[in-house]
Coordinates of C-alpha atoms and ligand atoms in Angstrom, one line a residue:
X1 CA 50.5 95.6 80.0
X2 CA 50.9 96.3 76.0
X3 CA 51.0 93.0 75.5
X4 CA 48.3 91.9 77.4
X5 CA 46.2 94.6 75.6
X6 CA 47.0 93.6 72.6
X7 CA 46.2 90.0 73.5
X8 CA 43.2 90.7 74.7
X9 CA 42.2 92.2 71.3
X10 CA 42.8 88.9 69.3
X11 CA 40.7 87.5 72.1
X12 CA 37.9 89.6 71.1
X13 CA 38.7 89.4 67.3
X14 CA 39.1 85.5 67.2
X15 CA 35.2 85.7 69.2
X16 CA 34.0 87.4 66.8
X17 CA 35.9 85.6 63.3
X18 CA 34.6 82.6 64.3
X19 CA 31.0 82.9 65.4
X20 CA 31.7 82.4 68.6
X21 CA 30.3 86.3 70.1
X22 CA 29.5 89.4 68.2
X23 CA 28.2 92.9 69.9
X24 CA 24.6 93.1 70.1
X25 CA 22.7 95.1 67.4
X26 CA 25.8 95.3 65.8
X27 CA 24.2 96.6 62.1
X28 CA 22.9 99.5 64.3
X29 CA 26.2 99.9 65.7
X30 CA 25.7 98.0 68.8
X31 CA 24.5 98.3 72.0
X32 CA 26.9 98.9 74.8
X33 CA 27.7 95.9 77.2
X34 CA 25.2 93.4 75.4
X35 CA 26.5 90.3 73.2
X36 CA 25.2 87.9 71.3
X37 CA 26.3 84.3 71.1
X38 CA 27.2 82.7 67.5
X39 CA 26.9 79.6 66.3
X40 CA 30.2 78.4 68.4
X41 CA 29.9 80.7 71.1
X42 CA 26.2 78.7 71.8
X43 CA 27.6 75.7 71.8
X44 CA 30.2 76.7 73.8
X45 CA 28.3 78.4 76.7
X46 CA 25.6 75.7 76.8
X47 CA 28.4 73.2 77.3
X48 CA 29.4 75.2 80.2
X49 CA 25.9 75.2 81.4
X50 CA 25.6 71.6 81.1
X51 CA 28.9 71.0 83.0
X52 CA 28.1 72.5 86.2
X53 CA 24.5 71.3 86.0
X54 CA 25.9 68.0 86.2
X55 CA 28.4 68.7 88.7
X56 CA 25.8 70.3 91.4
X57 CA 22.7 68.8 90.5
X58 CA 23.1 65.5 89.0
X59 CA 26.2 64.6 91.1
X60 CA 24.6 65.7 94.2
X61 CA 21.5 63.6 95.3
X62 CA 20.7 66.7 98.2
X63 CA 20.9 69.5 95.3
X64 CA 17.9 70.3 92.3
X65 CA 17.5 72.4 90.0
X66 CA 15.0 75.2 89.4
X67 CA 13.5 77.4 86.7
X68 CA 12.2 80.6 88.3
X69 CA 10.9 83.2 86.2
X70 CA 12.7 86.8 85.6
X71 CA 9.9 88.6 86.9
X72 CA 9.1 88.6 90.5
X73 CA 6.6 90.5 92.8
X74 CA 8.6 94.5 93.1
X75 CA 8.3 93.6 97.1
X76 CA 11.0 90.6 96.2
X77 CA 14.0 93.1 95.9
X78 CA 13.0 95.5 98.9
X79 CA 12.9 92.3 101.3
X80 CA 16.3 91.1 99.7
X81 CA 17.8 95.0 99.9
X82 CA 18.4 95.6 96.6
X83 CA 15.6 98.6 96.0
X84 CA 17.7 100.0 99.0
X85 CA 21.3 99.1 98.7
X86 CA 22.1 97.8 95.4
X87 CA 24.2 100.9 94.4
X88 CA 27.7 101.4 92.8
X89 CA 29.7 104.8 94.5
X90 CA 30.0 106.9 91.2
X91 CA 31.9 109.6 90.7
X92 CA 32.6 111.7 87.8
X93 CA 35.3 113.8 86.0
X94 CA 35.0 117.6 85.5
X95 CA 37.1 117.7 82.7
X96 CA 36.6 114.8 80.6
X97 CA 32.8 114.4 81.4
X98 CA 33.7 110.9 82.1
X99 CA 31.9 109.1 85.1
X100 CA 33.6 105.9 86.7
X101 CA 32.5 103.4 89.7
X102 CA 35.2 105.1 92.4
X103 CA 35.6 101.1 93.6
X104 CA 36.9 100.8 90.1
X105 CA 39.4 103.5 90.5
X106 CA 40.6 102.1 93.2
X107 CA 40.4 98.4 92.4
X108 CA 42.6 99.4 89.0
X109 CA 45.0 101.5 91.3
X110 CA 45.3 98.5 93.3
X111 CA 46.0 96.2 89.9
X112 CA 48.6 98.9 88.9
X113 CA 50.9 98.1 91.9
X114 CA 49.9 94.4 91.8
X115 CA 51.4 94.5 88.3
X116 CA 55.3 95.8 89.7
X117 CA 55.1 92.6 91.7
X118 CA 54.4 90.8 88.9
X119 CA 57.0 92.6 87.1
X120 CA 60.0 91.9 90.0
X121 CA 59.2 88.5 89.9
X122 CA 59.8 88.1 86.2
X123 CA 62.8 90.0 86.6
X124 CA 63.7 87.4 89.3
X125 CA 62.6 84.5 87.7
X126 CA 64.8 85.7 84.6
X127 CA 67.9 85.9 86.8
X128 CA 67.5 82.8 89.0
X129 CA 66.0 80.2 86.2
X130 CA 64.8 76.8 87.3
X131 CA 65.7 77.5 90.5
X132 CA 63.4 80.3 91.1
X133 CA 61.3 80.1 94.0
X134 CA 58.3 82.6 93.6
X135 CA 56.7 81.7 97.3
X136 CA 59.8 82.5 98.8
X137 CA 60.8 85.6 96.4
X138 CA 57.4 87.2 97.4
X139 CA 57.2 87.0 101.0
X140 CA 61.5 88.1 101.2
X141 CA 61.8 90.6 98.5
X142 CA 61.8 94.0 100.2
X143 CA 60.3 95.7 96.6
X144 CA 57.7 93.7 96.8
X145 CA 57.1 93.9 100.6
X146 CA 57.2 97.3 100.1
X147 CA 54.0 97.3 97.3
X148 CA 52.2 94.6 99.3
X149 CA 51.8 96.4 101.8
X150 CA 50.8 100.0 100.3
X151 CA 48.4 97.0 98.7
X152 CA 47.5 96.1 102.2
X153 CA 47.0 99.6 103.4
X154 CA 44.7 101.1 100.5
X155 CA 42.3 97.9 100.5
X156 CA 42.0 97.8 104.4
X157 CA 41.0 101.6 104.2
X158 CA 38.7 101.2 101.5
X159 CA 37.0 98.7 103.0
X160 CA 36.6 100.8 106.2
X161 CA 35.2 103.4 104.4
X162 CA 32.8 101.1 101.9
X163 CA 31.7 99.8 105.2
X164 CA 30.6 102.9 107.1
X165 CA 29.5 104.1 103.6
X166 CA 31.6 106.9 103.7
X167 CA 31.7 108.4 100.5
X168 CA 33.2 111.5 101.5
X169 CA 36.3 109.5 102.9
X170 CA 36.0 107.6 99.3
X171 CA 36.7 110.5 97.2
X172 CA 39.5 111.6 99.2
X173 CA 41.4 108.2 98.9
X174 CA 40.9 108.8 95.4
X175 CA 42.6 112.3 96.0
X176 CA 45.2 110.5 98.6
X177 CA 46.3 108.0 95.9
X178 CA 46.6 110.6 93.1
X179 CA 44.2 108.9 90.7
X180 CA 43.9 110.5 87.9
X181 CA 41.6 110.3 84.9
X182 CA 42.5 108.3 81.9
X183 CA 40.9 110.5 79.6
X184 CA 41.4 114.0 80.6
X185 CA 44.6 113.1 83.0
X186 CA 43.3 115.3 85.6
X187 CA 41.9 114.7 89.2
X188 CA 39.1 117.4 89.1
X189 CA 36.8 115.3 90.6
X190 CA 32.9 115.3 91.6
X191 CA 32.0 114.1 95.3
X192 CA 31.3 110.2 95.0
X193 CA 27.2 109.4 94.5
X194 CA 25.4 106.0 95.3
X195 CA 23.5 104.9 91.6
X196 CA 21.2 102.5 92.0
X197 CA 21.8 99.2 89.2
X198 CA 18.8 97.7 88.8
X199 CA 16.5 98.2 85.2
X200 CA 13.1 98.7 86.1
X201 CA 10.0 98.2 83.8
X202 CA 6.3 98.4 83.4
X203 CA 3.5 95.3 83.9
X204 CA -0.1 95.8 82.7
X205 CA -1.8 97.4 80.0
X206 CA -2.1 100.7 81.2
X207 CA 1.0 102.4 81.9
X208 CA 0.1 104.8 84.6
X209 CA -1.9 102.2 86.4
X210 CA 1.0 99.8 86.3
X211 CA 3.4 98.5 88.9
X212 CA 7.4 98.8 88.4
X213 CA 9.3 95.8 88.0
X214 CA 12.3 95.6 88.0
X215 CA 14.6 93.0 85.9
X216 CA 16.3 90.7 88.5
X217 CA 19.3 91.3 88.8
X218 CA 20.7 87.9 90.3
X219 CA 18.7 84.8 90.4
X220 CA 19.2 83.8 94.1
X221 CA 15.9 85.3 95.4
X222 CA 14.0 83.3 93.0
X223 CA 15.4 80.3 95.2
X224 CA 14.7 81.6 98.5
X225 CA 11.1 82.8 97.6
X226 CA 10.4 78.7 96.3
X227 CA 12.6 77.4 99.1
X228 CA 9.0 76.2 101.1
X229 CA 7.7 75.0 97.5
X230 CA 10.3 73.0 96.9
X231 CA 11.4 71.7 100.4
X232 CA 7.7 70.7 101.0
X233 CA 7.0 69.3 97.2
X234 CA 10.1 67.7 97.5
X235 CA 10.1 65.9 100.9
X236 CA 14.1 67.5 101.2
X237 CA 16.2 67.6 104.2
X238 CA 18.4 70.2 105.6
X239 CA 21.4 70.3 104.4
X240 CA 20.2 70.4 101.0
X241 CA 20.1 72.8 97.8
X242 CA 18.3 74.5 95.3
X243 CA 20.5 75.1 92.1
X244 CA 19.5 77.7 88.6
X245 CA 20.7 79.0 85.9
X246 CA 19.5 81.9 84.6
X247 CA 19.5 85.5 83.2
X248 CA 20.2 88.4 85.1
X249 CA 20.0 92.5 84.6
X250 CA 22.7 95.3 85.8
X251 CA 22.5 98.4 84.6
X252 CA 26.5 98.7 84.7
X253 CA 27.7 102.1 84.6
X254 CA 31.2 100.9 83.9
X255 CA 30.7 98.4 81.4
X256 CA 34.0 97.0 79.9
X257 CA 36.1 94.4 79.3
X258 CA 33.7 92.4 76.9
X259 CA 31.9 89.8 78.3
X260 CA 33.2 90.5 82.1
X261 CA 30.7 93.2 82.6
X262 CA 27.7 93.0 81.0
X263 CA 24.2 94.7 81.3
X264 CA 22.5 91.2 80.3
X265 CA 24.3 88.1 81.7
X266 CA 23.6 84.8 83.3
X267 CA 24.4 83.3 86.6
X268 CA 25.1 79.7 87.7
X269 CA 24.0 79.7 91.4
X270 CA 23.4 77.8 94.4
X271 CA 21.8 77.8 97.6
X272 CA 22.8 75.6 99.9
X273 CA 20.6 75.2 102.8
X274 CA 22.2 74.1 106.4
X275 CA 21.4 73.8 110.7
X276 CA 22.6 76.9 111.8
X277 CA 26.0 76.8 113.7
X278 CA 27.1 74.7 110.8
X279 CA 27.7 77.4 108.0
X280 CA 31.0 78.1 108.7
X281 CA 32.0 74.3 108.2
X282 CA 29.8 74.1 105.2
X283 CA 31.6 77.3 103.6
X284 CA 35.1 75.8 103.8
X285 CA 33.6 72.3 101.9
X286 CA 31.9 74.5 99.3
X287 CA 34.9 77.0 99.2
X288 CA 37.2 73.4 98.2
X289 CA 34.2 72.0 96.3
X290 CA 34.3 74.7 93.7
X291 CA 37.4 75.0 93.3
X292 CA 37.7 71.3 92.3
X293 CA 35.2 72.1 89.6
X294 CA 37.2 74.7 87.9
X295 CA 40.4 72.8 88.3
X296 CA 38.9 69.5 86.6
X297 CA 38.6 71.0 83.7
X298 CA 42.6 70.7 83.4
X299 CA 43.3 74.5 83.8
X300 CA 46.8 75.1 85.6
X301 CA 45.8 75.9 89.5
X302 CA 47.9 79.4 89.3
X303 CA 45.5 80.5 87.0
X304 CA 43.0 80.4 90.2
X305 CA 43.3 82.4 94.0
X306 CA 40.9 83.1 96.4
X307 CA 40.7 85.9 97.8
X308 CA 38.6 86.3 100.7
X309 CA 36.3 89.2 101.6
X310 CA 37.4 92.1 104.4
X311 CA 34.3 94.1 103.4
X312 CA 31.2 91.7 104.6
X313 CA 27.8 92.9 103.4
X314 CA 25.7 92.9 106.7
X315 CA 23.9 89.7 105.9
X316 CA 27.5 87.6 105.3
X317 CA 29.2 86.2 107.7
X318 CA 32.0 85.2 105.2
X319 CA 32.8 85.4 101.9
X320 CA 35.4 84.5 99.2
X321 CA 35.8 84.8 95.3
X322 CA 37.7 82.8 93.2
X323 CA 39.5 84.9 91.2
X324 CA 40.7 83.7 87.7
X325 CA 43.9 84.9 85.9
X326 CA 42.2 86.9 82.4
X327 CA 44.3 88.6 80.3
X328 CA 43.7 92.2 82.0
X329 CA 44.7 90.6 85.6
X330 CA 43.2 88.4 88.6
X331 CA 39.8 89.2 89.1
X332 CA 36.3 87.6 90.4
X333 CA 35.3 84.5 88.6
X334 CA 32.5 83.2 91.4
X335 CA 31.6 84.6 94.7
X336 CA 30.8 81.6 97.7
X337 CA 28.9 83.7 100.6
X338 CA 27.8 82.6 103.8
X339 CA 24.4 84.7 103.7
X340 CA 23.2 83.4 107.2
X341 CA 19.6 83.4 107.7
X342 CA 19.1 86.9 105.8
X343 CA 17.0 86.4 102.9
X344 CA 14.7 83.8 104.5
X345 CA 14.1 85.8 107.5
X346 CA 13.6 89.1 105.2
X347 CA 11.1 87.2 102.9
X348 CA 9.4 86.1 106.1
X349 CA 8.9 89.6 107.3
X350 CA 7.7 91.2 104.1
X351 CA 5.4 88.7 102.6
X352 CA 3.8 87.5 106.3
X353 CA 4.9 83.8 105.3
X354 CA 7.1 81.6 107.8
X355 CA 10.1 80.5 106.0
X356 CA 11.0 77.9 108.2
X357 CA 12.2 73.7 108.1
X358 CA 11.4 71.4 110.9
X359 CA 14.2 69.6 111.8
X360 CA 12.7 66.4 112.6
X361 CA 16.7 65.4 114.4
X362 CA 16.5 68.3 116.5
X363 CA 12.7 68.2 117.1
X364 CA 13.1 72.1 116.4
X365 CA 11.9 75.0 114.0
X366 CA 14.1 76.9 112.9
X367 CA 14.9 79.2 109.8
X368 CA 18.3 77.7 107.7
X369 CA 21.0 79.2 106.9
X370 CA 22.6 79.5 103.4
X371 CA 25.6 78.8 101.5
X372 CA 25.5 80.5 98.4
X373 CA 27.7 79.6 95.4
X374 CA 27.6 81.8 92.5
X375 CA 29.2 81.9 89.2
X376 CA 28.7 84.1 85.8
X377 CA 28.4 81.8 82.1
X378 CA 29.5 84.4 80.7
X379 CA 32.8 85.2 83.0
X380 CA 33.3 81.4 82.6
X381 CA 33.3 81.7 79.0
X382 CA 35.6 84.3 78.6
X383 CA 37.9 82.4 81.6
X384 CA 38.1 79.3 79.5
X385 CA 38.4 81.0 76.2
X386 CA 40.8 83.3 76.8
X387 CA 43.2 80.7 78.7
X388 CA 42.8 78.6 75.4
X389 CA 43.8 81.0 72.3
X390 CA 47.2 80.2 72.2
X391 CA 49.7 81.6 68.8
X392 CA 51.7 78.4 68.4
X393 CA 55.2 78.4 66.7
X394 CA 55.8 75.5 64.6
X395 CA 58.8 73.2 63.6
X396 CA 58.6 74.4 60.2
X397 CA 59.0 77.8 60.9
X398 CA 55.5 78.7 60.2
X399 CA 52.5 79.5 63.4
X400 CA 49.2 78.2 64.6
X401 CA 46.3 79.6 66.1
X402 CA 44.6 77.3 68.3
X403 CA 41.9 77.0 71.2
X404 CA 42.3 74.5 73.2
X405 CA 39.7 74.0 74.8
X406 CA 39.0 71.6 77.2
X407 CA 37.9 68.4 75.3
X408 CA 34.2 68.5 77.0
X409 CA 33.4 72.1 76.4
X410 CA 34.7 72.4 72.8
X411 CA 31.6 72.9 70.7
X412 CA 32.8 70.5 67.9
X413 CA 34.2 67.5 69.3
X414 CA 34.9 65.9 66.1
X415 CA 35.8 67.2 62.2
X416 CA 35.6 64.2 59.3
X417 CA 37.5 65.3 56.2
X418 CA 37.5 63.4 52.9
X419 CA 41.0 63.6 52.1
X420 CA 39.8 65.0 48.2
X421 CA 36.6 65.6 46.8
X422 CA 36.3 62.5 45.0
X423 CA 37.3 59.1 44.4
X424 CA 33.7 58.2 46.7
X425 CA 36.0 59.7 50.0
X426 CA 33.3 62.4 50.6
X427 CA 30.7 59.3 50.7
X428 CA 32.6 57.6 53.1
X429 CA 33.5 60.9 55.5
X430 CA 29.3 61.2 55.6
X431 CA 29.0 57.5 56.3
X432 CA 31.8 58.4 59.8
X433 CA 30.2 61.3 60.3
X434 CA 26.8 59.9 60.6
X435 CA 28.1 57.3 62.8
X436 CA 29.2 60.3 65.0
X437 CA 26.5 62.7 65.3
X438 CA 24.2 60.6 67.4
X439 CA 26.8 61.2 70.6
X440 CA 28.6 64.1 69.7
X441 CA 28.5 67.3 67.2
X442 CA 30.5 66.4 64.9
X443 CA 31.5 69.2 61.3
X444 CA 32.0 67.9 58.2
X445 CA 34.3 70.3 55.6
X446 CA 35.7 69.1 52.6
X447 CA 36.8 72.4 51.1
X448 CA 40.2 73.6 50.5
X449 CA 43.6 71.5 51.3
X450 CA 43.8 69.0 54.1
X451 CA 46.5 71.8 56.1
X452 CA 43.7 74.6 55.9
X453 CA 40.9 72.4 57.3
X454 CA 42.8 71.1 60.0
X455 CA 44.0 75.0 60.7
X456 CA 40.2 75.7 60.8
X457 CA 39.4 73.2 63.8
X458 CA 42.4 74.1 65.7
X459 CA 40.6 77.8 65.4
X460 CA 37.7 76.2 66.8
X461 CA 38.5 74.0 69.4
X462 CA 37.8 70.6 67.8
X463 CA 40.1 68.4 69.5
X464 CA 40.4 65.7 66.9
X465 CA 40.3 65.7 63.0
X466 CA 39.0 62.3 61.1
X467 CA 40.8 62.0 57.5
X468 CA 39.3 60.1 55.4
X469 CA 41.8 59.0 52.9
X470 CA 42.2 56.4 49.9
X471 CA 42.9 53.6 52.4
X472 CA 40.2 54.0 54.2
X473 CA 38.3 52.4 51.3
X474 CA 40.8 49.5 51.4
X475 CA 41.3 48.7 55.2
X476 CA 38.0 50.5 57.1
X477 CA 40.8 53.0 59.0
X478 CA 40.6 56.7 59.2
X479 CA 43.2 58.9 60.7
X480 CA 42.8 60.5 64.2
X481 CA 44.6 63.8 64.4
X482 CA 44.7 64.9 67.8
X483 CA 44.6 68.9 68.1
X484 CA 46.9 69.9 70.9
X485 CA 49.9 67.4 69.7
X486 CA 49.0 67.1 66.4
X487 CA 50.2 63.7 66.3
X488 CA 48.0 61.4 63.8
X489 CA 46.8 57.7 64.3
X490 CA 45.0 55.2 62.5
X491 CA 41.8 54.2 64.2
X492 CA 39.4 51.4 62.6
X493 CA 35.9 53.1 62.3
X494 CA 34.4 50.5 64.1
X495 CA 37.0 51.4 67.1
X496 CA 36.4 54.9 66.3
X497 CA 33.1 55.6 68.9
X498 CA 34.8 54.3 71.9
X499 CA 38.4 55.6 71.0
X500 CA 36.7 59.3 70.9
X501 CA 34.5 58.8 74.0
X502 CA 37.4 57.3 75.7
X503 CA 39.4 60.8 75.2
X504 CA 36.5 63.1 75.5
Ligands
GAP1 N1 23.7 86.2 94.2 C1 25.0 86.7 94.4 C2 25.5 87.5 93.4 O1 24.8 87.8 92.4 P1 27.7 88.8 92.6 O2 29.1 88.7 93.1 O3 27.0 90.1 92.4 O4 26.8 87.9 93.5 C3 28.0 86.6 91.1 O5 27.6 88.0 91.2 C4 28.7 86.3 89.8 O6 28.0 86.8 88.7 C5 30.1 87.1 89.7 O7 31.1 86.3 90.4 C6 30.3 87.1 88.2 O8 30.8 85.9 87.7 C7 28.8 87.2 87.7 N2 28.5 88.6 87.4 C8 28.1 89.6 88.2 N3 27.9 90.8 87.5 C9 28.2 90.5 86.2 C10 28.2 91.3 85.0 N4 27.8 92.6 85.1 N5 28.5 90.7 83.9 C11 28.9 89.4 83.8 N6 28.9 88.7 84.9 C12 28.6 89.2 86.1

């Protein structure tokens, strides 16, 4: 756990040293939960964006996009439940003053005994080597039967008690388990109370007269309030789907872990509209579809699990996460629901409209059901970043710091360094460099020693360095350093545009 602390913290420093996030309003001393992208962290994120756009929307002829605004008519989140039901259980600490989301409590309790398995199956893996068999170790080892199923136990009771809303029961699982503050270290608790998460606001000119909005806080019911606008305008078939990107507000009472939990975020989501009777079939192709997506991107798979809902909110009639492997533990990267006909039917109801296809197959009316796939940036961001900063020891006894990024999210895909400051190299280095920065971002740096530079786009990302040395003038050849191997090429500059394109 130390150590994954403590790598966590050079996750947040390197953010932060090289413009990639800093805190929000940090010359004011910052504004808890809120972050602002830098100049890498931009780049970054929109690559992100721009690889799942292409994914769902270009790659699937049945699947748009949409742009819906972040205010919507106050009746939008009573018909979708959240003016009702969008609370987290709190509970607070007598002693310490502290309050905590009890789920939490219970969730890290959970992650606590999760972490002894982890800890046995070092142990084993120490002792047996190669020949270690963790699928086998795990479902033998009578340690780790033992935790699994207290694990079993305390998640099938909390999420008997979440669903009857039982928050009496809640606090005393709390009690049962022995959970104790980590402040105060004491388990003087409060009872557990519901706390709505949604920021309200103010439209119109005079305040009193005004109506409340509230901030959304995801961007799925801007889908299901255009689904008719954009089935109709758009002459689209069931199954079919409606795909944004967008900012969303939760007013996060336990905000923490940097960029997991934040009060201003954005979502990647989906809705994916089907014939109902066929949801089930369509959740299992989605469930594999997305998966796909994050493994593409050349991440080991046992960074990813599912892990599949017990607690169904009462308009799901399944639901998964993927769950990512981040430096503080497995937890929820993207959530794929089976939503049924919920928020159609609710919008129906509430604003008088029908909400309903006809399916000219079936000759029928009906209301669709939906799919929903839905994914953080910023989650992704810190899933893909934090899996990349690697400390690297070298041959020559000294270390690295390097991100390695996958090659199409880096935000510099390319570095050209003159070799030195003279002898008309930097000319050159702008002439590649211009040749570059029509199809790619490309940085140009020609301060400090060749080693330093290249040091400096590891840091980054970049995955390759262009040298441009004295032979370049001679023979037209730079050299290609490549920034996970470091191995170095020559590359004729005319070959050099397909050679990158090829590898990127
Ligand atoms: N429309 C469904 C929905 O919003 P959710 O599980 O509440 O479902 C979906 O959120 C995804 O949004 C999560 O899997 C996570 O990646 C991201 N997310 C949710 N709350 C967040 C927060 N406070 N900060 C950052 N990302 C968040």
């Amino acid at each position: 756990m130390a150590n994954q602390d403590e790598f966590f913290k050079k996750v947040v420093a390197h953010a932060k040293e090289y413009g990639f996030i800093f805190p929000s309003s940090e010359i004011y001393d910052g504004l808890a939960a809120v972050y602002d992208y830098g100049q890498m962290g931009v780049e970054l994120k929109n690559n992100i964006k721009q690889y799942w756009w292409r994914a769902m929307v270009q790659m699937h002829e049945n699947i748009v996009g949409l742009d819906s605004a972040i205010f919507m008519h106050p009746r939008i989140w009573k018909a979708s439940g959240h003016v009702d039901a969008f609370n987290d259980p709190l509970i607070d600490n007598k002693d310490s003053k502290k309050r905590y989301r009890a789920d939490v409590l219970i969730e890290d309790h959970i992650a606590k005994i999760e972490d002894k398995i982890e800890k046995e199956c070092e142990k084993a893996h120490k002792r047996f080597g190669d020949a270690f068999d963790r699928q086998q170790f795990v479902t033998t080892n009578a340690r780790v039967l033992e935790h699994q199923k207290q694990i079993d136990e305390i998640q099938a009771k909390y999420a008997e008690l979440m669903n009857a809303n039982d928050l009496v029961g809640l606090k005393q699982l709390i009690l049962d388990l022995g959970i104790v503050c980590p402040i105060s270290g004491t388990r003087n608790w409060t009872d557990v109370r519901q706390f709505n998460l949604m920021f309200a606001t103010k439209m119109g000119s005079v305040i009193d007269d005004s109506d409340t909005l509230y901030l959304r806080p995801e961007t799925a019911q801007g889908i299901f309030v255009n689904f008719l606008n954009v089935q109709k305008s758009g002459r689209m078939k069931v199954p079919f789907g409606i795909a944004q990107i967008g900012k969303a507000f939760r007013n996060e009472i336990v905000a923490r872990q940097f960029i997991f939990r934040m009060r201003e975020f954005e979502q990647m989501e989906m809705q994916f509209f089907v014939r109902p009777g066929t949801e089930l079939e369509w959740f299992k192709r989605w469930k594999e579809e997305r998966l796909q997506w994050h493994l593409a991107l050349g991440i080991p798979e046992e960074c990813y699990r599912f892990h599949d809902h017990e607690k169904l909110a009462h308009y799901a009639n399944a639901a998964t996460d993927i769950e990512f492997r981040f430096p503080f533990g497995f937890k929820e990267l993207e959530g794929i629901h089976s939503r049924t006909d919920f928020d159609l039917s609710r919008h129906s109801e509430f604003s008088g409209k029908k909400l309903q296809y006809f399916d000219s197959e079936l000759n029928e009316n009906y209301t669709p059901y939906v799919i929903e796939t839905s994914i953080g940036v910023d989650r992704m961001f810190l899933a893909v970043f934090s899996h990349a900063l690697k400390e690297e020891s070298l041959e020559d006894g000294s270390t690295r710091t390097v991100l390695n990024l996958p090659a199409r999210l880096a935000p510099y895909k390319a570095a050209v360094l003159p070799l030195v400051k003279k002898d008309g190299l930097p000319e050159k280095a702008r002439e590649v460099q211009h040749l570059l920065m029509p199809e790619m971002m490309v940085q140009y740096d020609e301060k400090d020693a060749i080693g330093r530079r290249y040091r400096r786009q590891d840091a980054i990302g970049t995955p390759f360095c262009i040298t441009v040395d004295n032979d370049t003038l001679e023979n037209g050849a730079v050299t290609v350093r490549h920034r996970d191997s470091m191995q170095q090429e020559r590359v004729a500059i005319d070959q050099l545009l397909p050679y990158l394109k090829a590898r990127l």
